[in-house]
């Protein structure tokens, strides 16, 4: 029973490039959450998605960041024109449905912006 | 919005001793409180959770207590082992604002053998 999968595990980008982070939820889970963890800090909520819908994006920066969870395929967190301050670990979590509080986390993608 | 504070930021205990980590939350609408363990380079792993209709929950060496009136909850680890060394995060779910989790800043637990 595969858990939450994220790829790539490590991503290096130069300033101004685009970063695409992928998340495949646990089997049977249709709810995906993205969190960001800055060095030596806690996790901060970014966005909550269901299939083809963004439910809550209150934690997303207003510019350069976007997320999607298409009908088929993984959820994608996209960061355009990356800056050094985007360097962080990005974690995806999934849950079974909206009534299920329990969120299971993936291993994360560690983004480094040079 | 919800705010979660976690103490202490670091905790060192001798192997076999108990460890206690405390969290407070601000939003009385929060009704779900998970605890996660994060090892270096890995994602957070759920170790125990509690809902607001329960005051205490135990799973082997790990227990969580919740005081809704005071808006605080605690993680108790008994008979600590070196493999318990990790960063522990508490979180609260302010359901009024969706299913997002609001995390505390984390506690670095070191178990000395």
CSV table of C-alpha atoms in Angstrom, one decimal:
chain,number,residue,atom,x,y,z
A,1,UNK,CA,0.0,0.0,0.0
A,2,UNK,CA,2.0,2.9,-1.3
A,3,UNK,CA,2.0,6.1,0.7
A,4,UNK,CA,2.1,9.7,-0.5
A,5,UNK,CA,4.6,10.0,-3.3
A,6,UNK,CA,6.5,13.2,-4.2
A,7,UNK,CA,9.0,13.9,-6.9
A,8,UNK,CA,11.5,15.0,-7.4
A,9,UNK,CA,13.0,14.6,-3.9
A,10,UNK,CA,15.6,17.3,-4.6
A,11,UNK,CA,15.3,20.1,-7.1
A,12,UNK,CA,17.9,22.8,-7.9
A,13,UNK,CA,16.9,25.8,-9.9
A,14,UNK,CA,18.5,29.1,-10.8
A,15,UNK,CA,16.8,32.4,-10.1
A,16,UNK,CA,14.1,33.1,-12.7
A,17,UNK,CA,13.5,29.5,-13.6
A,18,UNK,CA,10.3,27.5,-13.0
A,19,UNK,CA,9.9,24.8,-10.5
A,20,UNK,CA,7.3,22.0,-10.8
A,21,UNK,CA,6.7,19.8,-7.8
A,22,UNK,CA,4.5,16.6,-8.1
A,23,UNK,CA,2.4,14.8,-5.6
A,24,UNK,CA,0.6,11.5,-5.9
A,25,UNK,CA,-1.8,11.0,-3.0
A,26,UNK,CA,-2.3,7.7,-1.2
A,27,UNK,CA,-4.5,5.2,-3.0
A,28,UNK,CA,-8.2,6.1,-2.5
A,29,UNK,CA,-7.4,9.7,-1.3
A,30,UNK,CA,-9.0,12.5,-3.2
A,31,UNK,CA,-7.9,15.5,-1.0
A,32,UNK,CA,-4.4,17.0,-1.3
A,33,UNK,CA,-2.7,19.7,0.8
A,34,UNK,CA,0.6,21.5,0.2
A,35,UNK,CA,2.8,22.8,3.0
A,36,UNK,CA,6.1,24.7,3.0
A,37,UNK,CA,8.8,24.3,5.6
A,38,UNK,CA,11.5,26.9,5.8
A,39,UNK,CA,14.8,25.8,7.4
A,40,UNK,CA,14.4,25.1,11.1
A,41,UNK,CA,10.8,26.2,11.1
A,42,UNK,CA,7.4,24.5,11.3
A,43,UNK,CA,5.2,23.7,8.4
A,44,UNK,CA,3.0,26.4,6.9
A,45,UNK,CA,-0.2,25.6,5.0
A,46,UNK,CA,-0.3,26.7,1.4
A,47,UNK,CA,-3.2,25.2,-0.5
A,48,UNK,CA,-5.9,22.5,-0.2
A,49,UNK,CA,-7.3,20.9,-3.4
A,50,UNK,CA,-9.8,18.2,-4.4
A,51,UNK,CA,-9.9,16.7,-7.8
A,52,UNK,CA,-10.2,19.6,-10.3
A,53,UNK,CA,-11.0,22.1,-7.5
A,54,UNK,CA,-9.0,24.5,-5.3
A,55,UNK,CA,-10.8,24.6,-2.0
A,56,UNK,CA,-8.6,26.8,0.1
A,57,UNK,CA,-5.6,28.8,-1.2
A,58,UNK,CA,-5.3,31.2,1.7
A,59,UNK,CA,-1.7,30.3,2.3
A,60,UNK,CA,-0.4,30.7,-1.2
A,61,UNK,CA,1.7,33.7,-2.1
A,62,UNK,CA,-0.3,36.0,-4.4
A,63,UNK,CA,2.2,35.9,-7.3
A,64,UNK,CA,4.3,33.2,-9.0
A,65,UNK,CA,2.7,30.2,-7.1
A,66,UNK,CA,-0.1,28.0,-8.5
A,67,UNK,CA,-1.4,24.6,-7.8
A,68,UNK,CA,-3.6,22.1,-9.6
A,69,UNK,CA,-5.0,18.6,-9.0
A,70,UNK,CA,-6.4,17.3,-12.4
A,71,UNK,CA,-8.9,14.6,-12.9
A,72,UNK,CA,-6.1,12.3,-14.0
A,73,UNK,CA,-2.5,12.4,-12.7
A,74,UNK,CA,-0.7,13.9,-9.8
A,75,UNK,CA,-1.2,17.3,-8.1
A,76,UNK,CA,1.3,19.9,-9.3
A,77,UNK,CA,2.7,22.9,-7.3
A,78,UNK,CA,4.2,25.3,-9.8
A,79,UNK,CA,6.5,28.2,-8.8
A,80,UNK,CA,7.4,30.6,-11.6
A,81,UNK,CA,10.5,32.8,-11.7
A,82,UNK,CA,11.9,31.3,-8.5
A,83,UNK,CA,13.8,33.5,-6.1
A,84,UNK,CA,16.3,32.5,-3.3
A,85,UNK,CA,13.5,32.9,-0.7
A,86,UNK,CA,11.6,30.1,-2.3
A,87,UNK,CA,14.3,27.6,-1.1
A,88,UNK,CA,12.5,25.3,1.3
A,89,UNK,CA,11.1,21.8,1.7
A,90,UNK,CA,7.6,21.4,0.2
A,91,UNK,CA,5.4,18.7,1.6
A,92,UNK,CA,2.3,17.2,0.2
A,93,UNK,CA,-0.3,15.5,2.4
A,94,UNK,CA,-3.4,13.6,1.5
A,95,UNK,CA,-6.6,12.6,3.2
A,96,UNK,CA,-9.5,10.3,2.3
A,97,UNK,CA,-12.3,12.8,2.2
A,98,UNK,CA,-13.3,16.1,3.6
A,99,UNK,CA,-14.7,14.6,6.8
A,100,UNK,CA,-11.5,12.7,7.5
A,101,UNK,CA,-9.1,14.9,9.4
A,102,UNK,CA,-6.1,12.6,9.2
A,103,UNK,CA,-3.5,13.8,6.8
A,104,UNK,CA,-0.6,11.6,5.7
A,105,UNK,CA,2.5,13.3,4.5
A,106,UNK,CA,4.9,12.5,1.7
A,107,UNK,CA,8.7,12.6,1.9
A,108,UNK,CA,8.9,16.2,0.5
A,109,UNK,CA,10.7,18.0,-2.3
A,110,UNK,CA,13.7,20.0,-1.2
A,111,UNK,CA,14.0,23.0,-3.5
A,112,UNK,CA,17.2,24.9,-3.7
A,113,UNK,CA,17.4,28.2,-5.6
A,114,UNK,CA,20.9,29.3,-6.7
B,1,UNK,CA,-7.0,32.8,12.5
B,2,UNK,CA,-5.6,29.9,14.5
B,3,UNK,CA,-2.3,30.2,16.3
B,4,UNK,CA,-0.4,27.2,17.8
B,5,UNK,CA,2.4,27.7,20.3
B,6,UNK,CA,4.7,24.8,21.2
B,7,UNK,CA,7.1,24.4,24.2
B,8,UNK,CA,9.9,23.6,24.8
B,9,UNK,CA,11.8,24.2,21.5
B,10,UNK,CA,14.5,21.7,22.6
B,11,UNK,CA,14.3,18.9,25.1
B,12,UNK,CA,17.0,16.5,26.2
B,13,UNK,CA,16.2,13.5,28.3
B,14,UNK,CA,18.0,10.4,29.5
B,15,UNK,CA,17.1,7.1,28.0
B,16,UNK,CA,14.2,5.6,29.9
B,17,UNK,CA,12.9,8.9,31.3
B,18,UNK,CA,9.7,10.5,30.2
B,19,UNK,CA,9.3,13.5,27.8
B,20,UNK,CA,6.5,16.0,27.8
B,21,UNK,CA,5.8,18.5,25.0
B,22,UNK,CA,3.1,21.1,25.4
B,23,UNK,CA,1.0,23.1,22.9
B,24,UNK,CA,-1.6,25.8,23.2
B,25,UNK,CA,-4.1,26.9,20.6
B,26,UNK,CA,-6.1,30.1,20.2
B,27,UNK,CA,-9.2,29.1,18.2
B,28,UNK,CA,-11.9,27.4,20.2
B,29,UNK,CA,-13.5,26.1,17.0
B,30,UNK,CA,-10.5,23.7,16.5
B,31,UNK,CA,-11.5,20.1,17.1
B,32,UNK,CA,-8.7,17.9,15.8
B,33,UNK,CA,-5.1,17.8,17.2
B,34,UNK,CA,-2.5,15.5,15.6
B,35,UNK,CA,1.1,15.0,16.6
B,36,UNK,CA,3.8,14.4,14.0
B,37,UNK,CA,7.4,13.1,14.3
B,38,UNK,CA,9.9,14.2,11.7
B,39,UNK,CA,13.3,12.6,11.3
B,40,UNK,CA,16.1,14.4,9.4
B,41,UNK,CA,15.4,14.5,5.7
B,42,UNK,CA,12.0,12.9,5.9
B,43,UNK,CA,8.4,13.9,5.9
B,44,UNK,CA,6.3,14.2,9.1
B,45,UNK,CA,4.9,11.0,10.3
B,46,UNK,CA,1.6,10.9,12.3
B,47,UNK,CA,2.2,9.3,15.7
B,48,UNK,CA,-1.0,10.0,17.5
B,49,UNK,CA,-4.0,12.3,17.3
B,50,UNK,CA,-7.0,13.4,19.4
B,51,UNK,CA,-10.4,14.9,18.8
B,52,UNK,CA,-12.1,17.4,20.9
B,53,UNK,CA,-14.7,15.0,22.3
B,54,UNK,CA,-11.9,13.0,24.0
B,55,UNK,CA,-9.7,14.1,26.9
B,56,UNK,CA,-6.9,11.5,26.6
B,57,UNK,CA,-5.7,8.9,24.2
B,58,UNK,CA,-2.9,6.4,24.6
B,59,UNK,CA,-0.9,4.2,22.2
B,60,UNK,CA,1.8,2.1,23.9
B,61,UNK,CA,4.5,4.5,25.1
B,62,UNK,CA,2.8,7.6,23.7
B,63,UNK,CA,-0.2,9.5,25.1
B,64,UNK,CA,-1.9,12.8,24.3
B,65,UNK,CA,-4.1,14.8,26.7
B,66,UNK,CA,-6.4,17.6,25.7
B,67,UNK,CA,-7.8,20.4,27.9
B,68,UNK,CA,-10.5,22.2,25.8
B,69,UNK,CA,-11.2,24.8,28.5
B,70,UNK,CA,-7.6,25.9,28.8
B,71,UNK,CA,-7.0,25.3,25.0
B,72,UNK,CA,-3.9,23.2,25.5
B,73,UNK,CA,-2.8,19.7,24.6
B,74,UNK,CA,0.3,17.7,25.5
B,75,UNK,CA,2.3,14.8,24.2
B,76,UNK,CA,3.7,12.3,26.7
B,77,UNK,CA,6.4,9.8,25.8
B,78,UNK,CA,7.3,7.3,28.4
B,79,UNK,CA,10.4,5.0,28.6
B,80,UNK,CA,12.2,7.0,26.0
B,81,UNK,CA,14.5,5.3,23.6
B,82,UNK,CA,17.3,6.7,21.4
B,83,UNK,CA,15.1,6.2,18.3
B,84,UNK,CA,12.6,8.6,19.7
B,85,UNK,CA,15.1,11.4,19.0
B,86,UNK,CA,13.5,13.6,16.3
B,87,UNK,CA,11.6,16.8,15.8
B,88,UNK,CA,8.0,16.7,17.1
B,89,UNK,CA,5.2,19.0,15.8
B,90,UNK,CA,1.8,19.6,17.2
B,91,UNK,CA,-1.0,20.9,15.0
B,92,UNK,CA,-4.6,22.0,15.2
B,93,UNK,CA,-7.3,21.9,12.6
B,94,UNK,CA,-9.6,25.0,12.6
B,95,UNK,CA,-12.5,23.3,10.9
B,96,UNK,CA,-14.2,26.6,10.4
B,97,UNK,CA,-11.5,27.5,7.9
B,98,UNK,CA,-11.3,24.2,6.1
B,99,UNK,CA,-9.2,21.2,6.7
B,100,UNK,CA,-5.8,22.8,6.8
B,101,UNK,CA,-3.5,22.1,9.8
B,102,UNK,CA,-1.9,24.9,11.7
B,103,UNK,CA,1.5,23.7,13.1
B,104,UNK,CA,3.5,24.6,16.1
B,105,UNK,CA,7.2,25.5,15.6
B,106,UNK,CA,8.4,22.1,16.7
B,107,UNK,CA,10.4,20.5,19.5
B,108,UNK,CA,13.8,18.9,19.0
B,109,UNK,CA,13.9,15.9,21.3
B,110,UNK,CA,17.2,14.3,22.1
B,111,UNK,CA,17.3,11.0,24.0
B,112,UNK,CA,20.7,10.4,25.5
B,113,UNK,CA,21.8,6.8,26.0
